[in-house]
XYZ file of C-alpha atoms in Angstrom:
372
model
C 94.577 105.345 121.921
C 92.912 102.383 120.207
C 90.692 104.769 118.227
C 93.729 106.741 117.051
C 95.561 103.582 115.994
C 92.499 102.327 114.145
C 92.154 105.686 112.385
C 95.821 105.607 111.359
C 95.446 102.039 110.130
C 92.369 102.921 108.071
C 94.204 105.934 106.659
C 97.135 103.726 105.661
C 94.796 101.250 103.990
C 93.180 104.005 101.965
C 96.617 105.285 101.007
C 97.877 101.927 99.711
C 94.520 100.703 98.396
C 95.525 101.022 94.753
C 99.074 99.703 95.216
C 99.777 96.063 94.422
C 101.449 94.983 97.671
C 103.361 91.925 96.340
C 104.814 94.009 93.511
C 105.524 96.914 95.865
C 107.285 94.583 98.315
C 109.621 93.252 95.613
C 110.394 96.789 94.413
C 111.153 97.994 97.953
C 113.486 95.025 98.446
C 115.315 95.868 95.213
C 115.596 99.521 96.236
C 116.983 98.564 99.659
C 119.578 96.291 98.039
C 120.405 99.017 95.544
C 121.029 101.571 98.299
C 123.197 99.096 100.226
C 125.336 98.305 97.171
C 125.499 102.003 96.263
C 126.791 102.807 99.768
C 129.651 100.371 99.237
C 130.328 101.248 95.584
C 130.289 104.978 96.408
C 133.017 104.659 99.060
C 130.456 104.748 101.891
C 129.101 108.104 100.757
C 125.831 108.853 102.512
C 125.333 111.778 100.121
C 124.860 109.365 97.222
C 122.552 107.158 99.296
C 120.373 110.090 100.406
C 120.269 111.496 96.864
C 119.207 108.152 95.402
C 116.755 107.606 98.253
C 115.158 110.961 97.474
C 114.790 109.927 93.835
C 113.183 106.667 94.891
C 110.763 108.654 97.056
C 109.809 110.831 94.078
C 109.368 107.734 91.932
C 107.204 106.060 94.576
C 105.115 109.226 94.730
C 104.513 109.091 90.971
C 103.777 105.375 91.271
C 101.115 106.015 93.897
C 99.545 108.872 91.922
C 99.390 106.906 88.677
C 98.045 103.814 90.436
C 95.013 105.854 91.503
C 94.103 106.912 87.953
C 91.757 104.508 86.134
C 93.345 103.089 82.958
C 90.384 104.404 80.958
C 91.367 107.917 82.009
C 95.028 107.256 81.235
C 93.933 105.996 77.823
C 92.132 109.281 77.140
C 95.174 111.270 78.204
C 97.683 109.137 76.265
C 97.953 111.256 73.050
C 98.627 114.330 75.189
C 101.188 112.487 77.318
C 102.930 111.218 74.186
C 102.914 114.632 72.519
C 104.201 116.473 75.584
C 106.988 113.933 76.109
C 108.174 114.591 72.558
C 108.728 118.305 73.261
C 111.851 117.944 75.474
C 113.045 115.129 73.198
C 113.170 117.620 70.321
C 114.433 120.469 72.511
C 117.480 118.487 73.638
C 118.705 118.457 70.017
C 118.764 122.272 69.859
C 122.354 123.553 70.177
C 123.004 124.864 73.658
C 120.080 123.046 75.273
C 121.316 119.468 75.528
C 124.344 118.270 77.455
C 126.163 114.963 77.776
C 129.482 113.166 77.581
C 128.968 111.759 74.086
C 126.085 113.903 72.826
C 122.958 115.761 73.869
C 121.238 113.338 76.247
C 120.383 115.625 79.145
C 118.821 118.976 79.969
C 120.313 120.924 82.856
C 117.426 122.141 85.016
C 119.686 123.672 87.670
C 118.920 121.395 90.616
C 119.266 118.227 88.553
C 119.829 116.848 85.067
C 116.793 115.543 83.203
C 116.963 112.887 80.470
C 113.984 113.386 78.116
C 114.396 110.000 76.430
C 113.390 108.253 79.662
C 109.862 109.657 79.335
C 109.377 107.691 76.115
C 109.936 104.387 77.924
C 106.457 104.985 79.331
C 104.667 107.265 76.881
C 105.614 105.343 73.715
C 104.130 101.952 74.708
C 101.083 103.818 76.034
C 100.646 105.568 72.680
C 101.179 102.390 70.665
C 98.620 100.604 72.866
C 96.179 103.514 72.506
C 96.396 103.382 68.718
C 96.219 99.593 68.361
C 93.397 99.277 70.870
C 91.164 101.336 68.575
C 91.704 98.922 65.649
C 90.806 95.276 65.009
C 93.467 92.844 66.212
C 95.659 91.313 64.945
C 96.557 94.549 63.173
C 96.431 94.889 59.388
C 99.440 96.055 57.415
C 98.303 99.703 57.227
C 97.794 99.769 61.012
C 101.234 98.224 61.545
C 102.872 100.864 59.345
C 101.276 103.734 61.280
C 102.241 102.076 64.574
C 105.784 101.787 63.206
C 105.794 105.560 62.672
C 104.585 106.131 66.245
C 107.477 103.961 67.453
C 110.060 105.034 64.903
C 109.885 108.841 65.229
C 110.906 109.095 68.907
C 113.355 106.211 68.474
C 115.002 108.094 65.629
C 115.156 111.312 67.631
C 116.899 109.475 70.462
C 119.375 107.995 67.979
C 120.195 111.547 66.831
C 121.321 112.540 70.358
C 123.019 109.949 69.932
C 121.905 107.438 72.568
C 121.809 103.995 71.012
C 121.107 102.134 74.271
C 118.008 104.117 75.243
C 116.782 104.211 71.631
C 116.988 100.431 71.511
C 115.013 100.056 74.754
C 112.361 102.560 73.681
C 111.942 100.888 70.300
C 111.711 97.436 71.886
C 109.005 98.611 74.303
C 106.915 99.651 71.301
C 107.661 96.379 69.501
C 106.345 94.467 72.517
C 103.003 96.239 72.135
C 102.817 95.035 68.539
C 103.741 91.512 69.616
C 101.063 91.445 72.323
C 98.564 92.799 69.795
C 99.023 89.594 67.792
C 101.518 90.654 65.112
C 102.993 87.465 63.566
C 106.603 86.505 64.263
C 107.650 86.892 60.632
C 107.115 90.656 60.881
C 109.789 90.856 63.566
C 112.063 88.578 61.562
C 111.677 90.869 58.552
C 112.411 93.933 60.703
C 115.552 92.287 62.104
C 116.697 91.357 58.605
C 116.162 94.954 57.464
C 118.265 96.272 60.331
C 120.993 93.749 59.528
C 120.908 94.829 55.874
C 121.540 98.491 56.712
C 124.155 97.692 59.371
C 127.107 98.323 56.986
C 125.667 101.732 56.109
C 125.215 102.550 59.786
C 128.802 101.499 60.512
C 130.300 103.943 58.029
C 127.801 106.817 58.173
C 125.853 106.782 61.462
C 127.921 105.327 64.285
C 130.276 107.582 66.223
C 133.889 106.419 66.845
C 133.180 105.564 70.498
C 130.191 103.429 69.426
C 132.364 101.530 66.950
C 134.938 101.015 69.704
C 132.262 99.482 71.946
C 131.305 96.951 69.263
C 134.919 96.049 68.479
C 135.655 95.754 72.196
C 132.701 93.434 72.650
C 134.061 91.157 69.916
C 137.590 91.144 71.342
C 138.064 93.027 74.646
C 141.625 91.694 75.038
C 142.692 93.611 71.928
C 142.993 96.784 74.045
C 143.054 95.662 77.696
C 144.251 99.034 79.027
C 141.937 101.096 76.846
C 138.521 100.304 75.427
C 138.543 96.749 76.800
C 139.278 97.825 80.375
C 135.663 98.088 81.554
C 134.568 94.652 80.387
C 137.745 92.871 81.542
C 137.596 94.384 85.040
C 133.871 93.728 85.271
C 134.355 90.036 84.464
C 137.186 89.849 86.990
C 134.870 91.287 89.652
C 132.126 88.776 88.806
C 134.556 85.857 88.987
C 136.166 87.105 92.202
C 132.825 87.049 94.008
C 132.531 83.280 93.860
C 129.551 81.700 95.585
C 129.344 83.732 98.799
C 131.113 86.963 97.747
C 133.887 88.900 99.438
C 131.509 90.667 101.808
C 129.767 94.016 101.927
C 132.274 96.819 101.383
C 135.121 94.400 100.630
C 135.075 94.493 96.843
C 138.579 95.398 95.685
C 137.651 95.993 92.036
C 135.316 98.870 92.893
C 137.076 100.277 95.953
C 140.401 100.429 94.115
C 138.629 102.044 91.127
C 139.364 99.233 88.698
C 135.716 99.295 87.555
C 134.744 102.626 85.949
C 131.140 103.767 86.401
C 130.855 101.408 89.374
C 127.934 103.348 90.863
C 125.955 103.501 87.607
C 126.186 101.157 84.615
C 128.514 98.612 86.262
C 127.058 98.489 89.767
C 125.864 94.921 89.183
C 129.531 93.899 88.967
C 130.012 95.363 92.470
C 127.037 93.345 93.706
C 128.510 90.203 92.123
C 131.911 90.692 93.740
C 130.669 91.518 97.238
C 127.649 89.200 97.522
C 128.607 86.439 95.098
C 126.263 84.063 93.368
C 123.892 84.038 96.331
C 123.364 87.800 96.152
C 123.050 87.763 92.376
C 120.496 84.929 92.555
C 118.393 86.820 95.110
C 118.320 89.959 92.976
C 117.521 87.998 89.812
C 114.667 86.216 91.608
C 113.266 89.587 92.673
C 113.532 90.833 89.088
C 111.828 87.668 87.867
C 109.004 88.178 90.361
C 108.475 91.780 89.224
C 108.352 90.716 85.579
C 106.049 87.783 86.301
C 103.739 89.932 88.418
C 103.437 92.511 85.625
C 102.589 89.808 83.098
C 100.074 88.254 85.522
C 98.378 91.636 85.919
C 98.364 92.076 82.137
C 96.802 88.645 81.667
C 94.020 89.563 84.118
C 93.142 92.822 82.374
C 89.747 92.854 80.699
C 90.423 95.809 78.419
C 92.766 95.842 75.442
C 94.645 99.045 76.225
C 95.387 97.949 79.794
C 96.542 94.514 78.711
C 98.885 95.877 76.038
C 100.437 98.541 78.282
C 100.957 96.322 81.346
C 102.362 93.472 79.261
C 104.717 95.710 77.284
C 106.048 97.428 80.424
C 106.679 94.067 82.093
C 108.528 92.681 79.072
C 110.517 95.928 78.705
C 111.601 95.622 82.352
C 112.901 92.155 81.483
C 114.948 93.572 78.597
C 116.514 96.233 80.873
C 117.794 93.496 83.187
C 119.035 91.266 80.348
C 120.863 94.088 78.542
C 122.670 95.412 81.625
C 123.463 91.916 82.909
C 124.755 90.833 79.512
C 126.753 94.033 79.233
C 128.657 93.645 82.515
C 129.250 89.936 81.791
C 130.719 90.670 78.350
C 127.849 88.924 76.544
C 126.534 92.139 74.970
C 128.202 95.405 73.876
C 128.388 98.234 76.400
C 125.470 100.546 75.583
C 125.069 102.573 78.778
C 121.884 100.918 80.064
C 121.433 101.106 83.872
C 120.396 98.138 86.010
C 116.833 98.841 87.237
C 116.697 100.222 90.805
C 120.368 99.386 91.431
C 122.264 101.889 89.272
C 122.615 105.437 90.558
C 120.433 107.824 88.573
C 117.256 109.816 88.900
C 115.316 110.008 85.642
C 115.549 106.284 84.911
C 114.423 105.290 88.421
C 111.490 107.725 88.431
C 110.309 106.715 84.941
C 110.568 103.032 85.830
C 108.540 103.384 89.039
C 105.993 105.584 87.255
C 105.547 102.874 84.622
C 104.973 100.268 87.315
C 102.403 102.647 88.799
C 100.492 102.330 85.521
C 100.698 98.534 85.849
C 99.310 98.812 89.387
C 96.479 101.002 88.095
C 95.529 98.216 85.690
C 95.286 95.788 88.620
C 93.549 98.184 91.049
C 90.861 99.315 88.602
C 90.070 96.009 86.919
C 86.365 95.098 86.696
C 84.742 93.700 89.829
C 83.977 90.356 88.191
C 87.732 89.948 87.464
C 88.686 90.342 91.128
């Protein structure tokens, strides 16, 4: 019996050898909290919990597989990964292929819906890191312009769907690679000023009516409390109702009485706030902070440029996901349809996120011996 147990233990060690256990532990805790909140937000539907659990299992499988691939090999594969991820991103714009509430965001694969833009959250920073790693750093102006094309083409395609929220996150993930590569701050200031300069043009010629409504609602949600302002107002009520300790698991009136739309997806953090209060919110934010800090620590310990750029950019992008969704449900940012990592119900976003963290774990597992 002891021999069997020892064999099983050795097998388990070989299985998790490339996984970063502190990071994995924080992610498992977030997933467990997410499933618990989803059970309550989904009216105690075990179907939703099992479906999301299955997606987490798929994501963990991709995480484990990617963690076993040396970053040098991932670097060699990066142009192919980037190119292949662009194919469904273009295909979704073909009439009859894409589907979605406000555009062509998804592809119906029969058993599930697939969101091609989620692939770029991983492949774009990998491609930007691959390109910049082959050039002297900090990058010269010609290198920056080509990197801007690498970032801008998929970002523009996502905007055409239109999916402003995901396009923003994808573009930011690429910008983080440039920042970590040593690009001076004034470049980002100039880019922000350029965006601000074309904002009036975008308002009249690019933004859809529902996107304009989201911006106007953000500026004054009380202007239409029973219409476009309903989501934000009810979300803030739920956050305030939670107080310090919360109303208790399954006792959130805002979600159970359907005052909060999309309470299993984009606004699930409001359900967490109402039912678990400030204590629950603080715990989740601490776990998020640990994940981000661990990614940046792994990036700082990388001894190869590509690995450092990818791990750092993915960690900073994870931070932006949390800030955007948290600011959205608190009324501090416009509603842009960004899910809360590992809490919101959804498959493609969870799988792509865990796969990206698998790349971060690969950086840590395959670092040089002298760096261990």
